CSV table of C-alpha atoms in Angstrom, one decimal:
chain,number,residue,atom,x,y,z
A,1,UNK,CA,0.0,0.0,0.0
A,2,UNK,CA,2.8,2.4,1.0
A,3,UNK,CA,4.6,1.4,-2.1
A,4,UNK,CA,1.6,2.2,-4.3
A,5,UNK,CA,1.0,5.6,-2.8
A,6,UNK,CA,4.6,6.7,-3.0
A,7,UNK,CA,5.0,5.5,-6.6
A,8,UNK,CA,1.8,7.3,-7.6
A,9,UNK,CA,2.9,10.5,-6.0
A,10,UNK,CA,6.3,10.4,-7.7
A,11,UNK,CA,4.9,9.5,-11.1
A,12,UNK,CA,2.2,12.1,-10.9
A,13,UNK,CA,4.9,14.7,-10.1
A,14,UNK,CA,6.8,13.6,-13.1
A,15,UNK,CA,3.7,13.9,-15.2
A,16,UNK,CA,3.1,17.5,-13.9
A,17,UNK,CA,6.7,18.4,-14.8
A,18,UNK,CA,6.5,17.0,-18.3
A,19,UNK,CA,3.1,18.5,-19.2
A,20,UNK,CA,3.7,21.8,-17.3
A,21,UNK,CA,-0.1,22.5,-17.5
A,22,UNK,CA,-2.7,22.5,-14.8
A,23,UNK,CA,-5.9,22.1,-17.0
A,24,UNK,CA,-8.4,19.6,-15.6
A,25,UNK,CA,-8.5,17.2,-18.5
A,26,UNK,CA,-4.7,16.9,-18.4
A,27,UNK,CA,-4.8,16.2,-14.7
A,28,UNK,CA,-7.4,13.5,-15.2
A,29,UNK,CA,-5.5,11.8,-18.0
A,30,UNK,CA,-2.4,11.9,-16.0
A,31,UNK,CA,-4.1,10.3,-13.0
A,32,UNK,CA,-5.5,7.4,-15.2
A,33,UNK,CA,-2.1,6.8,-16.8
A,34,UNK,CA,-0.3,6.9,-13.5
A,35,UNK,CA,-2.8,4.5,-12.0
A,36,UNK,CA,-2.4,2.0,-14.8
A,37,UNK,CA,1.4,2.1,-14.6
A,38,UNK,CA,1.4,1.5,-10.9
A,39,UNK,CA,-1.2,-1.3,-11.3
A,40,UNK,CA,1.0,-3.0,-14.0
A,41,UNK,CA,4.5,-2.6,-12.5
A,42,UNK,CA,4.3,-2.1,-8.8
A,43,UNK,CA,2.9,-5.5,-8.1
A,44,UNK,CA,6.0,-7.2,-9.3
A,45,UNK,CA,8.6,-4.6,-8.4
A,46,UNK,CA,7.8,-3.3,-4.9
A,47,UNK,CA,10.4,-0.5,-5.1
A,48,UNK,CA,9.3,1.6,-2.2
A,49,UNK,CA,8.2,-1.1,0.1
A,50,UNK,CA,11.1,-0.6,2.5
A,51,UNK,CA,10.9,3.2,2.7
A,52,UNK,CA,10.1,4.7,6.1
A,53,UNK,CA,7.8,7.6,6.4
A,54,UNK,CA,8.2,8.7,10.1
A,55,UNK,CA,8.8,12.4,10.8
A,56,UNK,CA,12.6,11.8,11.2
A,57,UNK,CA,12.7,10.0,7.9
A,58,UNK,CA,10.9,12.8,6.2
A,59,UNK,CA,13.3,15.4,7.6
A,60,UNK,CA,16.2,13.3,6.4
A,61,UNK,CA,14.7,13.0,2.9
A,62,UNK,CA,14.8,16.8,2.8
A,63,UNK,CA,18.3,17.0,4.4
A,64,UNK,CA,19.8,14.3,2.2
A,65,UNK,CA,19.8,16.3,-1.1
A,66,UNK,CA,21.6,19.1,0.6
A,67,UNK,CA,24.3,16.8,2.0
A,68,UNK,CA,24.6,15.2,-1.4
A,69,UNK,CA,24.9,18.4,-3.4
A,70,UNK,CA,27.6,19.6,-1.0
A,71,UNK,CA,29.5,16.4,-1.5
A,72,UNK,CA,29.0,16.8,-5.3
A,73,UNK,CA,30.5,20.3,-5.3
A,74,UNK,CA,33.4,19.2,-3.1
A,75,UNK,CA,34.0,16.3,-5.6
A,76,UNK,CA,34.2,18.7,-8.5
A,77,UNK,CA,36.8,20.9,-6.8
A,78,UNK,CA,38.7,17.8,-5.9
A,79,UNK,CA,38.6,16.7,-9.6
A,80,UNK,CA,39.6,20.2,-10.7
A,81,UNK,CA,42.6,20.2,-8.4
A,82,UNK,CA,43.8,16.8,-9.7
A,83,UNK,CA,43.2,17.4,-13.4
A,84,UNK,CA,44.7,20.9,-13.5
A,85,UNK,CA,47.9,20.2,-11.5
A,86,UNK,CA,50.8,19.3,-13.9
A,87,UNK,CA,52.0,16.3,-11.8
A,88,UNK,CA,48.6,14.6,-11.7
A,89,UNK,CA,48.5,13.7,-8.0
A,90,UNK,CA,46.6,10.3,-8.0
A,91,UNK,CA,47.1,7.2,-5.9
A,92,UNK,CA,44.3,4.9,-7.1
A,93,UNK,CA,43.2,1.6,-5.6
A,94,UNK,CA,40.2,-0.7,-5.6
A,95,UNK,CA,39.1,-1.2,-2.0
A,96,UNK,CA,36.3,-3.2,-0.4
A,97,UNK,CA,33.7,-1.7,1.9
A,98,UNK,CA,30.8,-3.1,3.8
A,99,UNK,CA,27.3,-1.7,4.0
A,100,UNK,CA,24.6,-2.2,6.7
A,101,UNK,CA,21.8,-1.3,4.3
A,102,UNK,CA,19.5,-4.2,3.3
A,103,UNK,CA,16.9,-2.9,0.8
A,104,UNK,CA,18.0,-2.8,-2.9
A,105,UNK,CA,16.9,0.8,-3.4
A,106,UNK,CA,18.9,1.9,-0.4
A,107,UNK,CA,21.9,0.2,-1.8
A,108,UNK,CA,21.3,1.8,-5.2
A,109,UNK,CA,21.1,5.2,-3.6
A,110,UNK,CA,24.3,4.5,-1.7
A,111,UNK,CA,26.2,3.3,-4.7
A,112,UNK,CA,25.0,6.3,-6.8
A,113,UNK,CA,26.0,8.8,-4.0
A,114,UNK,CA,29.4,7.2,-3.7
A,115,UNK,CA,30.0,7.5,-7.4
A,116,UNK,CA,29.3,11.2,-7.3
A,117,UNK,CA,31.4,12.1,-4.3
A,118,UNK,CA,35.1,13.0,-4.0
A,119,UNK,CA,37.4,10.5,-5.7
A,120,UNK,CA,35.3,7.3,-5.4
A,121,UNK,CA,33.5,5.1,-8.0
A,122,UNK,CA,31.5,2.0,-7.4
A,123,UNK,CA,32.8,-0.8,-9.5
A,124,UNK,CA,31.0,-3.9,-8.2
A,125,UNK,CA,28.4,-4.9,-5.6
A,126,UNK,CA,28.4,-8.4,-4.3
A,127,UNK,CA,26.2,-9.1,-1.3
A,128,UNK,CA,27.2,-6.8,1.5
A,129,UNK,CA,30.4,-5.7,-0.1
A,130,UNK,CA,30.9,-2.8,-2.4
A,131,UNK,CA,34.1,-2.6,-4.4
A,132,UNK,CA,35.1,1.0,-4.9
A,133,UNK,CA,37.7,2.6,-7.1
A,134,UNK,CA,39.3,5.2,-5.0
A,135,UNK,CA,41.4,7.9,-6.7
A,136,UNK,CA,43.5,8.8,-3.7
A,137,UNK,CA,43.5,5.8,-1.3
A,138,UNK,CA,44.5,6.6,2.2
A,139,UNK,CA,43.4,3.3,3.7
A,140,UNK,CA,43.2,0.0,1.9
A,141,UNK,CA,41.7,-2.2,4.7
A,142,UNK,CA,38.0,-2.8,5.0
A,143,UNK,CA,37.4,-0.9,8.2
A,144,UNK,CA,39.3,2.2,7.4
A,145,UNK,CA,37.8,2.5,3.9
A,146,UNK,CA,34.3,1.9,5.2
A,147,UNK,CA,34.7,4.5,7.8
A,148,UNK,CA,35.9,7.2,5.4
A,149,UNK,CA,33.7,6.5,2.3
A,150,UNK,CA,30.4,5.0,3.4
A,151,UNK,CA,29.5,6.3,6.9
A,152,UNK,CA,28.7,9.9,5.8
A,153,UNK,CA,25.8,8.7,3.6
A,154,UNK,CA,24.8,5.6,5.5
A,155,UNK,CA,23.8,7.7,8.5
A,156,UNK,CA,21.0,9.3,6.5
A,157,UNK,CA,20.1,6.4,4.2
A,158,UNK,CA,19.7,4.0,7.2
A,159,UNK,CA,17.0,6.2,8.6
A,160,UNK,CA,15.2,6.6,5.2
A,161,UNK,CA,15.5,3.0,4.0
A,162,UNK,CA,16.8,0.7,6.7
B,1,UNK,CA,27.9,34.6,-35.1
B,2,UNK,CA,28.0,31.8,-32.6
B,3,UNK,CA,25.6,29.8,-34.7
B,4,UNK,CA,28.0,29.9,-37.7
B,5,UNK,CA,31.0,28.9,-35.4
B,6,UNK,CA,28.9,26.0,-34.0
B,7,UNK,CA,27.8,25.0,-37.5
B,8,UNK,CA,31.4,24.8,-38.9
B,9,UNK,CA,33.0,23.1,-35.9
B,10,UNK,CA,30.2,20.5,-35.6
B,11,UNK,CA,30.3,19.8,-39.3
B,12,UNK,CA,34.1,19.3,-39.2
B,13,UNK,CA,33.7,16.9,-36.2
B,14,UNK,CA,31.0,15.0,-38.0
B,15,UNK,CA,33.2,14.6,-41.1
B,16,UNK,CA,36.2,13.3,-39.1
B,17,UNK,CA,33.9,11.0,-37.2
B,18,UNK,CA,32.5,9.6,-40.5
B,19,UNK,CA,36.0,9.0,-41.8
B,20,UNK,CA,36.8,7.2,-38.5
B,21,UNK,CA,33.7,5.1,-38.9
B,22,UNK,CA,34.8,4.0,-42.4
B,23,UNK,CA,38.5,3.4,-41.7
B,24,UNK,CA,38.4,1.9,-38.2
B,25,UNK,CA,39.6,-1.7,-37.9
B,26,UNK,CA,37.5,-2.4,-34.8
B,27,UNK,CA,33.7,-2.9,-35.4
B,28,UNK,CA,32.8,-1.4,-32.0
B,29,UNK,CA,34.7,1.8,-32.9
B,30,UNK,CA,32.9,2.0,-36.2
B,31,UNK,CA,29.4,1.7,-34.6
B,32,UNK,CA,30.2,4.2,-32.0
B,33,UNK,CA,31.6,6.6,-34.6
B,34,UNK,CA,28.4,6.2,-36.7
B,35,UNK,CA,26.4,7.0,-33.6
B,36,UNK,CA,28.5,10.1,-33.0
B,37,UNK,CA,27.8,11.2,-36.6
B,38,UNK,CA,24.0,11.0,-35.9
B,39,UNK,CA,24.5,12.9,-32.6
B,40,UNK,CA,26.2,15.8,-34.4
B,41,UNK,CA,23.8,15.6,-37.3
B,42,UNK,CA,20.8,16.1,-34.9
B,43,UNK,CA,22.5,19.1,-33.3
B,44,UNK,CA,23.1,20.5,-36.8
B,45,UNK,CA,19.4,20.0,-37.7
B,46,UNK,CA,18.5,21.9,-34.6
B,47,UNK,CA,20.7,24.8,-35.7
B,48,UNK,CA,18.9,24.7,-39.0
B,49,UNK,CA,15.7,25.1,-36.9
B,50,UNK,CA,14.2,21.7,-37.7
B,51,UNK,CA,13.4,20.2,-34.3
B,52,UNK,CA,11.2,17.3,-35.7
B,53,UNK,CA,14.0,16.1,-37.9
B,54,UNK,CA,16.5,16.4,-35.1
B,55,UNK,CA,14.3,14.3,-32.8
B,56,UNK,CA,13.8,11.6,-35.4
B,57,UNK,CA,17.6,11.5,-36.1
B,58,UNK,CA,18.2,11.3,-32.3
B,59,UNK,CA,15.7,8.5,-31.8
B,60,UNK,CA,16.5,6.4,-34.9
B,61,UNK,CA,20.1,7.3,-36.0
B,62,UNK,CA,21.7,7.5,-32.6
B,63,UNK,CA,19.5,5.3,-30.4
B,64,UNK,CA,17.8,2.5,-32.3
B,65,UNK,CA,20.5,1.8,-35.0
B,66,UNK,CA,23.3,1.7,-32.4
B,67,UNK,CA,21.3,-0.7,-30.2
B,68,UNK,CA,20.4,-2.9,-33.2
B,69,UNK,CA,24.0,-3.0,-34.4
B,70,UNK,CA,25.3,-4.1,-31.1
B,71,UNK,CA,22.5,-6.7,-30.7
B,72,UNK,CA,23.4,-8.2,-34.1
B,73,UNK,CA,27.1,-8.1,-33.4
B,74,UNK,CA,26.5,-10.0,-30.2
B,75,UNK,CA,24.5,-12.6,-32.1
B,76,UNK,CA,27.1,-13.0,-34.7
B,77,UNK,CA,29.9,-13.4,-32.2
B,78,UNK,CA,28.0,-16.0,-30.2
B,79,UNK,CA,27.1,-18.2,-33.2
B,80,UNK,CA,30.7,-17.8,-34.5
B,81,UNK,CA,32.1,-19.2,-31.3
B,82,UNK,CA,30.1,-22.4,-31.5
B,83,UNK,CA,31.3,-23.3,-35.0
C,1,UNK,CA,14.4,41.0,-16.3
C,2,UNK,CA,17.8,41.8,-17.8
C,3,UNK,CA,19.5,41.0,-14.5
C,4,UNK,CA,18.1,37.4,-14.5
C,5,UNK,CA,19.6,36.8,-17.9
C,6,UNK,CA,23.0,38.1,-16.7
C,7,UNK,CA,23.0,35.9,-13.6
C,8,UNK,CA,21.8,32.9,-15.6
C,9,UNK,CA,24.5,33.5,-18.2
C,10,UNK,CA,27.2,33.6,-15.5
C,11,UNK,CA,25.9,30.4,-13.9
C,12,UNK,CA,25.9,28.7,-17.4
C,13,UNK,CA,29.5,29.8,-18.0
C,14,UNK,CA,30.6,28.3,-14.7
C,15,UNK,CA,28.8,25.1,-15.7
C,16,UNK,CA,30.5,25.0,-19.1
C,17,UNK,CA,33.9,25.4,-17.4
C,18,UNK,CA,33.1,22.3,-15.4
C,19,UNK,CA,32.2,20.5,-18.7
C,20,UNK,CA,35.5,21.6,-20.1
C,21,UNK,CA,37.2,20.2,-16.9
C,22,UNK,CA,35.5,16.9,-17.4
C,23,UNK,CA,36.7,16.7,-21.1
C,24,UNK,CA,40.2,17.6,-20.0
C,25,UNK,CA,40.0,14.9,-17.3
C,26,UNK,CA,39.2,12.2,-19.8
C,27,UNK,CA,42.1,13.3,-21.9
C,28,UNK,CA,44.7,13.6,-19.2
C,29,UNK,CA,43.9,10.7,-16.8
C,30,UNK,CA,46.1,7.6,-17.3
C,31,UNK,CA,43.6,4.7,-17.2
C,32,UNK,CA,40.0,3.9,-17.9
C,33,UNK,CA,38.8,4.0,-14.3
C,34,UNK,CA,40.3,7.4,-13.6
C,35,UNK,CA,38.8,8.7,-16.8
C,36,UNK,CA,35.4,7.5,-15.7
C,37,UNK,CA,35.9,9.2,-12.4
C,38,UNK,CA,36.8,12.6,-13.9
C,39,UNK,CA,34.2,12.3,-16.7
C,40,UNK,CA,31.2,11.5,-14.4
C,41,UNK,CA,31.6,14.0,-11.6
C,42,UNK,CA,32.6,17.0,-13.6
C,43,UNK,CA,30.0,16.6,-16.3
C,44,UNK,CA,27.2,15.9,-13.8
C,45,UNK,CA,27.7,19.2,-12.0
C,46,UNK,CA,28.6,21.0,-15.2
C,47,UNK,CA,25.3,20.0,-16.9
C,48,UNK,CA,23.4,20.7,-13.7
C,49,UNK,CA,24.7,24.3,-13.5
C,50,UNK,CA,24.4,24.8,-17.2
C,51,UNK,CA,20.7,23.9,-17.2
C,52,UNK,CA,20.1,25.8,-14.0
C,53,UNK,CA,21.5,28.9,-15.6
C,54,UNK,CA,19.1,28.6,-18.5
C,55,UNK,CA,16.3,28.0,-16.0
C,56,UNK,CA,17.2,31.3,-14.1
C,57,UNK,CA,17.2,33.2,-17.4
C,58,UNK,CA,13.8,31.7,-18.6
C,59,UNK,CA,11.8,30.7,-15.5
C,60,UNK,CA,9.0,29.4,-17.7
C,61,UNK,CA,11.2,26.5,-18.9
C,62,UNK,CA,11.9,25.3,-15.4
C,63,UNK,CA,9.7,22.1,-15.5
C,64,UNK,CA,11.3,20.7,-18.6
C,65,UNK,CA,14.8,21.6,-17.3
C,66,UNK,CA,14.0,20.0,-14.0
C,67,UNK,CA,13.0,16.7,-15.8
C,68,UNK,CA,16.3,16.8,-17.6
C,69,UNK,CA,18.4,17.6,-14.5
C,70,UNK,CA,16.7,14.8,-12.5
C,71,UNK,CA,17.2,12.4,-15.3
C,72,UNK,CA,20.9,13.2,-15.7
C,73,UNK,CA,21.4,13.1,-11.9
C,74,UNK,CA,20.0,9.5,-11.8
C,75,UNK,CA,21.3,8.0,-15.0
C,76,UNK,CA,24.9,9.3,-15.1
C,77,UNK,CA,26.2,7.4,-12.0
C,78,UNK,CA,24.4,4.3,-13.2
C,79,UNK,CA,26.0,4.3,-16.6
C,80,UNK,CA,29.5,5.0,-15.2
C,81,UNK,CA,29.1,2.2,-12.8
C,82,UNK,CA,28.1,-0.2,-15.5
C,83,UNK,CA,31.0,0.9,-17.6
C,84,UNK,CA,33.5,0.5,-14.8
C,85,UNK,CA,32.1,-3.0,-14.1
C,86,UNK,CA,32.4,-4.0,-17.7
C,87,UNK,CA,35.9,-2.7,-17.8
C,88,UNK,CA,37.0,-4.6,-14.8
C,89,UNK,CA,35.2,-7.7,-16.0
C,90,UNK,CA,37.0,-7.9,-19.3
C,91,UNK,CA,40.3,-7.1,-17.5
C,92,UNK,CA,41.2,-3.6,-18.5
C,93,UNK,CA,44.5,-3.0,-16.8
C,94,UNK,CA,44.8,-0.4,-14.0
C,95,UNK,CA,47.5,2.1,-14.2
C,96,UNK,CA,50.9,1.3,-12.8
C,97,UNK,CA,50.5,3.8,-9.9
C,98,UNK,CA,47.6,1.7,-8.4
C,99,UNK,CA,48.3,0.5,-4.9
C,100,UNK,CA,45.7,-2.2,-4.3
C,101,UNK,CA,43.0,-4.2,-6.2
C,102,UNK,CA,40.8,-5.9,-3.7
C,103,UNK,CA,38.2,-7.0,-6.3
C,104,UNK,CA,40.8,-9.1,-8.2
C,105,UNK,CA,42.0,-10.6,-5.0
C,106,UNK,CA,38.4,-11.4,-4.1
C,107,UNK,CA,37.6,-13.0,-7.5
C,108,UNK,CA,40.8,-15.1,-7.4
C,109,UNK,CA,39.9,-16.3,-3.9
C,110,UNK,CA,36.4,-17.2,-5.1
C,111,UNK,CA,37.8,-19.2,-8.0
C,112,UNK,CA,40.2,-21.3,-6.0
D,1,UNK,CA,23.9,41.1,-22.8
D,2,UNK,CA,22.2,37.8,-21.8
D,3,UNK,CA,22.7,36.5,-25.3
D,4,UNK,CA,26.4,37.4,-25.3
D,5,UNK,CA,27.0,35.5,-22.0
D,6,UNK,CA,25.2,32.5,-23.2
D,7,UNK,CA,27.1,32.6,-26.5
D,8,UNK,CA,30.4,32.5,-24.4
D,9,UNK,CA,29.0,29.5,-22.5
D,10,UNK,CA,28.1,27.8,-25.8
D,11,UNK,CA,31.7,28.5,-27.1
D,12,UNK,CA,33.3,26.9,-24.0
D,13,UNK,CA,31.0,23.9,-24.3
D,14,UNK,CA,32.0,23.6,-27.9
D,15,UNK,CA,35.7,23.6,-26.9
D,16,UNK,CA,34.8,20.8,-24.3
D,17,UNK,CA,33.2,18.9,-27.1
D,18,UNK,CA,36.3,19.1,-29.3
D,19,UNK,CA,38.5,18.1,-26.3
D,20,UNK,CA,36.4,15.0,-25.5
D,21,UNK,CA,36.3,14.1,-29.3
D,22,UNK,CA,40.1,14.0,-29.2
D,23,UNK,CA,39.9,11.1,-26.7
D,24,UNK,CA,37.1,9.5,-28.7
D,25,UNK,CA,39.2,9.5,-31.9
D,26,UNK,CA,42.5,8.5,-30.2
D,27,UNK,CA,41.3,6.3,-27.3
D,28,UNK,CA,43.4,3.1,-27.2
D,29,UNK,CA,40.6,0.7,-26.2
D,30,UNK,CA,36.9,0.3,-26.8
D,31,UNK,CA,36.1,1.2,-23.2
D,32,UNK,CA,37.9,4.5,-23.6
D,33,UNK,CA,35.8,5.3,-26.6
D,34,UNK,CA,32.6,4.5,-24.8
D,35,UNK,CA,33.6,6.8,-21.9
D,36,UNK,CA,34.3,9.5,-24.4
D,37,UNK,CA,30.9,8.9,-26.1
D,38,UNK,CA,29.1,9.2,-22.8
D,39,UNK,CA,30.8,12.5,-22.0
D,40,UNK,CA,30.1,13.7,-25.6
D,41,UNK,CA,26.4,13.0,-25.4
D,42,UNK,CA,26.1,14.9,-22.1
D,43,UNK,CA,28.0,17.9,-23.5
D,44,UNK,CA,25.7,17.8,-26.5
D,45,UNK,CA,22.7,17.9,-24.2
D,46,UNK,CA,24.0,21.1,-22.8
D,47,UNK,CA,24.7,22.4,-26.2
D,48,UNK,CA,21.1,21.6,-27.4
D,49,UNK,CA,19.8,23.4,-24.3
D,50,UNK,CA,21.8,26.6,-25.0
D,51,UNK,CA,20.8,26.5,-28.7
D,52,UNK,CA,17.1,26.3,-27.6
D,53,UNK,CA,17.8,29.4,-25.4
D,54,UNK,CA,19.5,31.3,-28.2
D,55,UNK,CA,16.6,30.5,-30.5
D,56,UNK,CA,14.0,31.2,-27.7
D,57,UNK,CA,12.1,28.0,-28.6
D,58,UNK,CA,11.2,25.7,-25.8
D,59,UNK,CA,10.3,22.8,-28.1
D,60,UNK,CA,14.0,22.2,-28.8
D,61,UNK,CA,14.4,21.0,-25.2
D,62,UNK,CA,12.3,17.9,-26.1
D,63,UNK,CA,15.2,16.8,-28.3
D,64,UNK,CA,17.5,17.0,-25.3
D,65,UNK,CA,15.1,14.9,-23.3
D,66,UNK,CA,15.0,12.2,-26.0
D,67,UNK,CA,18.7,12.4,-26.2
D,68,UNK,CA,19.2,11.8,-22.5
D,69,UNK,CA,17.0,8.8,-22.6
D,70,UNK,CA,18.5,7.1,-25.6
D,71,UNK,CA,22.2,7.8,-24.8
D,72,UNK,CA,21.7,6.1,-21.4
D,73,UNK,CA,20.2,3.1,-23.2
D,74,UNK,CA,23.1,3.0,-25.7
D,75,UNK,CA,25.8,3.1,-23.0
D,76,UNK,CA,24.1,0.3,-21.1
D,77,UNK,CA,23.9,-1.8,-24.3
D,78,UNK,CA,27.5,-1.2,-25.2
D,79,UNK,CA,28.7,-2.1,-21.7
D,80,UNK,CA,26.6,-5.3,-21.7
D,81,UNK,CA,28.1,-6.2,-25.1
D,82,UNK,CA,31.6,-5.7,-23.8
D,83,UNK,CA,30.8,-7.8,-20.8
D,84,UNK,CA,29.5,-10.6,-23.1
D,85,UNK,CA,26.1,-10.7,-21.4
D,86,UNK,CA,23.7,-9.0,-23.8
């Protein structure tokens, strides 16, 4: 049920953005299309089943994009520094980290966030382990890498997805 | 002004990409270069104020034909390995 | 109205500088993985700022630009992850400056 | 004034396109070319957006949306082909 409601709200928002029109026939047509899509696809793919909708989770859903955008801007200045300096200061490694998230969508969000933050790129996910290409590896053991790459996002995603 | 600069540079890039598509030894390179020609062609159509042609070129030239080429290449490779 | 166009233009120029940075990154970096890193991050923020600048200049276009921005923000990391995975799967070599490759060790341990 | 600034932005994006095309034409392996192709499509999306601003026609943005969708599909297909799992 929660899955249905969240999917319908998100898809309806996308419809509103695409049509950019608030006339009544368009709204009704959008509602019918969204309902059919959710009916056909959400039964087999319960994407939002594990999302939590308590007040703390809602607050974190609003905070998370801010944290993420800040990390994205930091990542870009990091890339700029490395690309523009003549000596190309990189020390790459592929490290293994562990995550405590269980839901697939939570892991997807975590992997995407890791890819867009300073110097890290998700290469492979196997079970609880994420293998990450790190452009400036300061720690190559599991615990040290987990501490410095994953913790910052997991703190928020754990509350939102669990 | 900027429109003419865009036009000339994009056309030169499309030309060199087409030459790459013809001369490349590797088939993957050829297909990607052909897709890149379609990409540049659709931007050029847009500069000539033909958004409908540009959209068709984007959908068919760059999207569909690249996907079909790779699909067929995959089939050919798989059947070749069994022989 | 004029001031919005000027602010939007400056934001777009900053975005295009990040796009240039991403292009420079894929030319300068030594191996495929580092190229993916530079390419993904710089072009994501670059496109985001570029489209945001156009949105500031023309507020009526914001819904469509928002769809485009959301789409790029979600698909760009996925496609770079898929590319990195394919590169590692077919055994593209890492650069000689690499200090560790835990994934290869993991796969070799699984095969034994 | 606005047009001049956006023209400069379009020019810098064009330089970025040429720089990324250098990696596309040179790139030693197929993977390098696919990376360059991905970057090239994203730069062209920006270029299409600025062309639609300079022409003041919102319908041009639809081409950019179609482009974003299809280039994502294309990159996924190429990666799957390289991974031998299509």
